[in-house]
Phi, psi and omega in degrees: 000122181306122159303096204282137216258127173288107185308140156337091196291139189222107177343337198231004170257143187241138181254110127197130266315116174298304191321302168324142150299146170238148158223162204312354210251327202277340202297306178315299192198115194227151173244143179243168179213144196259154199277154196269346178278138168301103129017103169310160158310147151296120190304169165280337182266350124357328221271340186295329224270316184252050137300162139245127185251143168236141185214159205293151174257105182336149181290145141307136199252028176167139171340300187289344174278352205267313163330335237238193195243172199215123144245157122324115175254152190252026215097178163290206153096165193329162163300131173240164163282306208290315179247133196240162165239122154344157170187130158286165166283122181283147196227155168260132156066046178188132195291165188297328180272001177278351184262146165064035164272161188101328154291122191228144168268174128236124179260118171280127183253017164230177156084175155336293157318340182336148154104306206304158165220140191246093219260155180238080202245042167253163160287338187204127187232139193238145151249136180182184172252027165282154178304315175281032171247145183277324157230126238251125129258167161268170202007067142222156195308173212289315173232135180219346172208161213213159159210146190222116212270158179219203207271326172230027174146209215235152161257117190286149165207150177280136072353320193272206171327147205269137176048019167266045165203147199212147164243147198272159200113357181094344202276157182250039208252158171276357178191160199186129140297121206264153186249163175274157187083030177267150190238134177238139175234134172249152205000162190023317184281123150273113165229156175253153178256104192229138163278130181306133169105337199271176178237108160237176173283150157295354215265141156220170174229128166299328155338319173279344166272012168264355180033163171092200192247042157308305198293320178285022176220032154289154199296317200283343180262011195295318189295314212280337173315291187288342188279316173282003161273309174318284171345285183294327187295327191248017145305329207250002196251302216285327197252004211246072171206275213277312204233038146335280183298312159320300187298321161328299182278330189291295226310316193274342183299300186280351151297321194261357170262320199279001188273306195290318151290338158311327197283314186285336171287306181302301186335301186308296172301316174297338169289332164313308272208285155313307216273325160316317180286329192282312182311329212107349189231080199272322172236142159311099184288183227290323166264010159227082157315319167273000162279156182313138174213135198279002160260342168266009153293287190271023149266334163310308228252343151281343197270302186266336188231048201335303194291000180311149190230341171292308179294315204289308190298312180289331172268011150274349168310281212309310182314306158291022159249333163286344159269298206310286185336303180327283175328308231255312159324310162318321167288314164306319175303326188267001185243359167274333189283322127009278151311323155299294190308330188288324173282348180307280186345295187306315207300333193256021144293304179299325177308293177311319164309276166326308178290329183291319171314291195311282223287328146348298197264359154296313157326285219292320184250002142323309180277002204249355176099346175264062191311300206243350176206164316002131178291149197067334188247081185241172179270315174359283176303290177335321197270329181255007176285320180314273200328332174259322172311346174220091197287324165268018171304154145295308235268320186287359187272296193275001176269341189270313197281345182296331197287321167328294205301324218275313168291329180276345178268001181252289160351300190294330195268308144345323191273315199294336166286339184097346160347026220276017203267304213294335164321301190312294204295354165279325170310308178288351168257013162297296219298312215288312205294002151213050196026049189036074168231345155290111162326313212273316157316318180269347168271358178276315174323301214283316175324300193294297206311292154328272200308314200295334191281345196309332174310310198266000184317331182244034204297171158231052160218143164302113161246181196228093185248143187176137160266154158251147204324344187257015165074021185276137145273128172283133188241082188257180172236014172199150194272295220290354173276353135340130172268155181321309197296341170241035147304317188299338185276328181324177170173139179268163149223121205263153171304135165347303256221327185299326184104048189064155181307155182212160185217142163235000000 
């Protein structure tokens, strides 16, 4: 039966369903999606209807139509979710696999999930059904497959159950370089491995994880089955006298130079492979992808030889020695941050000595009665001289609020006697001694201020107003005429007509 010759795929062509209806708005750029159930065979007056046709794709008329996914449809009939097709980006003037290389998937092609697609932009990506696995199934072990990005895509390795992974072609392996378009099945779960830009089908036979030559007695190859069994029978009546004994001998001759050279090649990368290890150079680093490393030497030599039990042996060495190395940073890391805290520690041991010295002698003159004055030998001053060589002391935190404290309770004891000149004046040297940043201090300040200015409320002139310890009131017209010692007592009161009184 004549092969029907498949068109050329072409990048500026839209493949899709003759069968849909179209309308002029859908023509510029439409994805059709194939139904997830096969098709009956098609009848014959049929046969046109489930084609697939290519047809010119109209030019883009703006930068966002030039983008767009190109699927394949497998026929007509309703939408499925579920079966999806792989797909690149249509590009002008570049084939469908030049886009998006370097971006890798995992496509589930069963279950629940059929459809799901999982981009892999990590260094090390786990499937499994834990939760800490980054794509996540149910019934499979909790971590069952590990993948480890490399230089031109990922390495697969089993983690979970010993042979609960199958590739197609039958193999079982515990560690694999993955190629795209490779079908990985875990337990139960199918998924495919694609590079961004390639195309495969959704489509799979459980008939390919049986490997071996099982695959040749599916129903669709039986003809073709019997037609090279017919061949060979009369190949094996007409030609098997003569040339029986040459072929024999040519056959084993060339097996047995392709055995030996295979054999000297793997030799060769596991010696390769060693010396690399020994060197230290066990993985490529993140910025030379193409240097040598003693783990893509003996991953070439599973690549020729799955079952190397030697290749296998040495790259579980590099895991455990890149976890030691791992461990071993760690440990440095944690014993230099160690050492910081401990010299911090000693500095503000020390810091704390001086200021407990400063405050100490702040104290002395706490008791003697000198909070804020005499200026410079004050308790005042000391407490806040601690406060700046160590700006976070407590003990020097809380002696600037005793003095604060020292002054509001004697203020508070002046007002409650009716004292109010010498109140006002304690308050304000609560306020200076922390630079009027107490709230509750400026509302005392202002209060007092208030009441003492009431008298004088209608002046039409600027006055100076202040008593002295013998209870004389002064009536002046400038603060600088005020004697030092009854500034704090002092108050201005502005003329009436100004909009009220002021204090300075």
């Amino acid at each position: 039966m004549a092969e029907e010759k498949k068109p050329d795929f072409d990048p500026d062509k839209t493949i899709v369903d003759v069968r849909r209806p179209k309308t002029p708005a859908e023509d510029a750029d439409r994805t059709v999606m194939a139904p997830a159930s096969r098709p009956e065979p098609p009848k014959p007056a049929e046969a046109d209807e489930q084609r697939t046709m290519v047809m010119n794709r109209p030019q883009a008329s703006s930068a966002a139509d030039s983008d767009r996914t190109v699927i394949a449809s497998r026929g007509g009939g309703a939408v499925d979710p579920g079966d999806r097709t792989m797909v690149g980006r249509a590009t002008s003037g570049a084939s469908p696999g030049a886009a998006g290389r370097g971006d890798f998937q995992m496509v589930c092609l069963s279950g629940q999930a059929r459809g799901r697609r999982f981009s892999l932009d990590a260094n090390e990506v786990l499937i499994g059904s834990s939760p800490s696995c980054q794509i996540q199934f149910p019934g499979i072990d909790s971590v069952h497959v590990k993948l480890l990005r490399q230089a031109d895509g990922y390495e697969m390795q089993n983690v979970g159950r010993a042979a609960s992974v199958v590739m197609s072609g039958g193999r079982k392996p515990s560690r694999a370089k993955l190629k795209s378009g490779d079908l990985v099945k875990v337990g139960d779960l199918v998924l495919r491995y694609a590079e961004g830009g390639e195309v495969f089908s959704s489509e799979y036979d459980e008939k390919e994880f049986q490997g071996g030559l099982g695959n040749l007695f599916a129903p669709e190859y039986r003809l073709y089955l019997g037609i090279g069994a017919a061949v060979l029978l009369l190949g094996i009546i007409f030609l098997w006298p003569s040339a029986k004994a040459p072929t024999v001998v040519v056959q084993k001759a060339d097996t047995a130079a392709a055995d030996k050279a295979r054999k000297e090649e793997i030799a060769s990368l596991l010696q390769s492979g060693e010396v690399l290890f020994n060197a230290g150079k066990l993985m490529s680093p993140a910025d030379q992808p193409g240097a040598e490393s003693a783990f893509a030497k003996f991953n070439e030599v599973l690549e020729r030889d799955p079952g190397n039990e030697q290749a296998r042996q040495w790259l579980k060495k590099i895991d455990e020695e890149r976890d030691k190395q791992r461990h071993a940073r760690e440990d440095a890391e944690k014993a230099r941050l160690a050492e910081q805290r401990a010299r911090e520690e000693r500095a503000r041991q020390e810091l704390e000595k001086k200021v407990a010295a400063i405050v100490e002698q702040g104290d002395a003159y706490f008791d003697k009665g000198q909070v804020t004055e005499p200026v410079g030998t004050n308790a005042l001053a000391k407490y806040r001289e601690a406060l700046k060589i160590y700006p976070e002391s407590q003990l020097a935190q809380e002696r600037v609020q005793k003095a604060v404290n020292y002054y509001v309770q004697r203020g508070d004891e002046l007002r409650d006697k009716n004292d109010l000149w010498a109140a006002l004046e304690n308050y304000r040297k609560a306020s200076r001694a922390i630079d009027g940043r107490d709230e509750e201090v400026q509302k005392r300040v202002r209060e007092l201020e208030a009441q003492l200015r009431a008298g004088m409320a209608g002046t039409s002139v600027k006055l100076v107003i202040y008593k002295d310890e013998r209870g004389q009131l002064f009536v002046l017209d400038d603060m600088d005429k005020v004697p030092a010692r009854y500034k704090d007592r002092a108050i201005e009161v502005l003329p009436a007509k100004s909009g009220g009184a002021g204090v300075q």
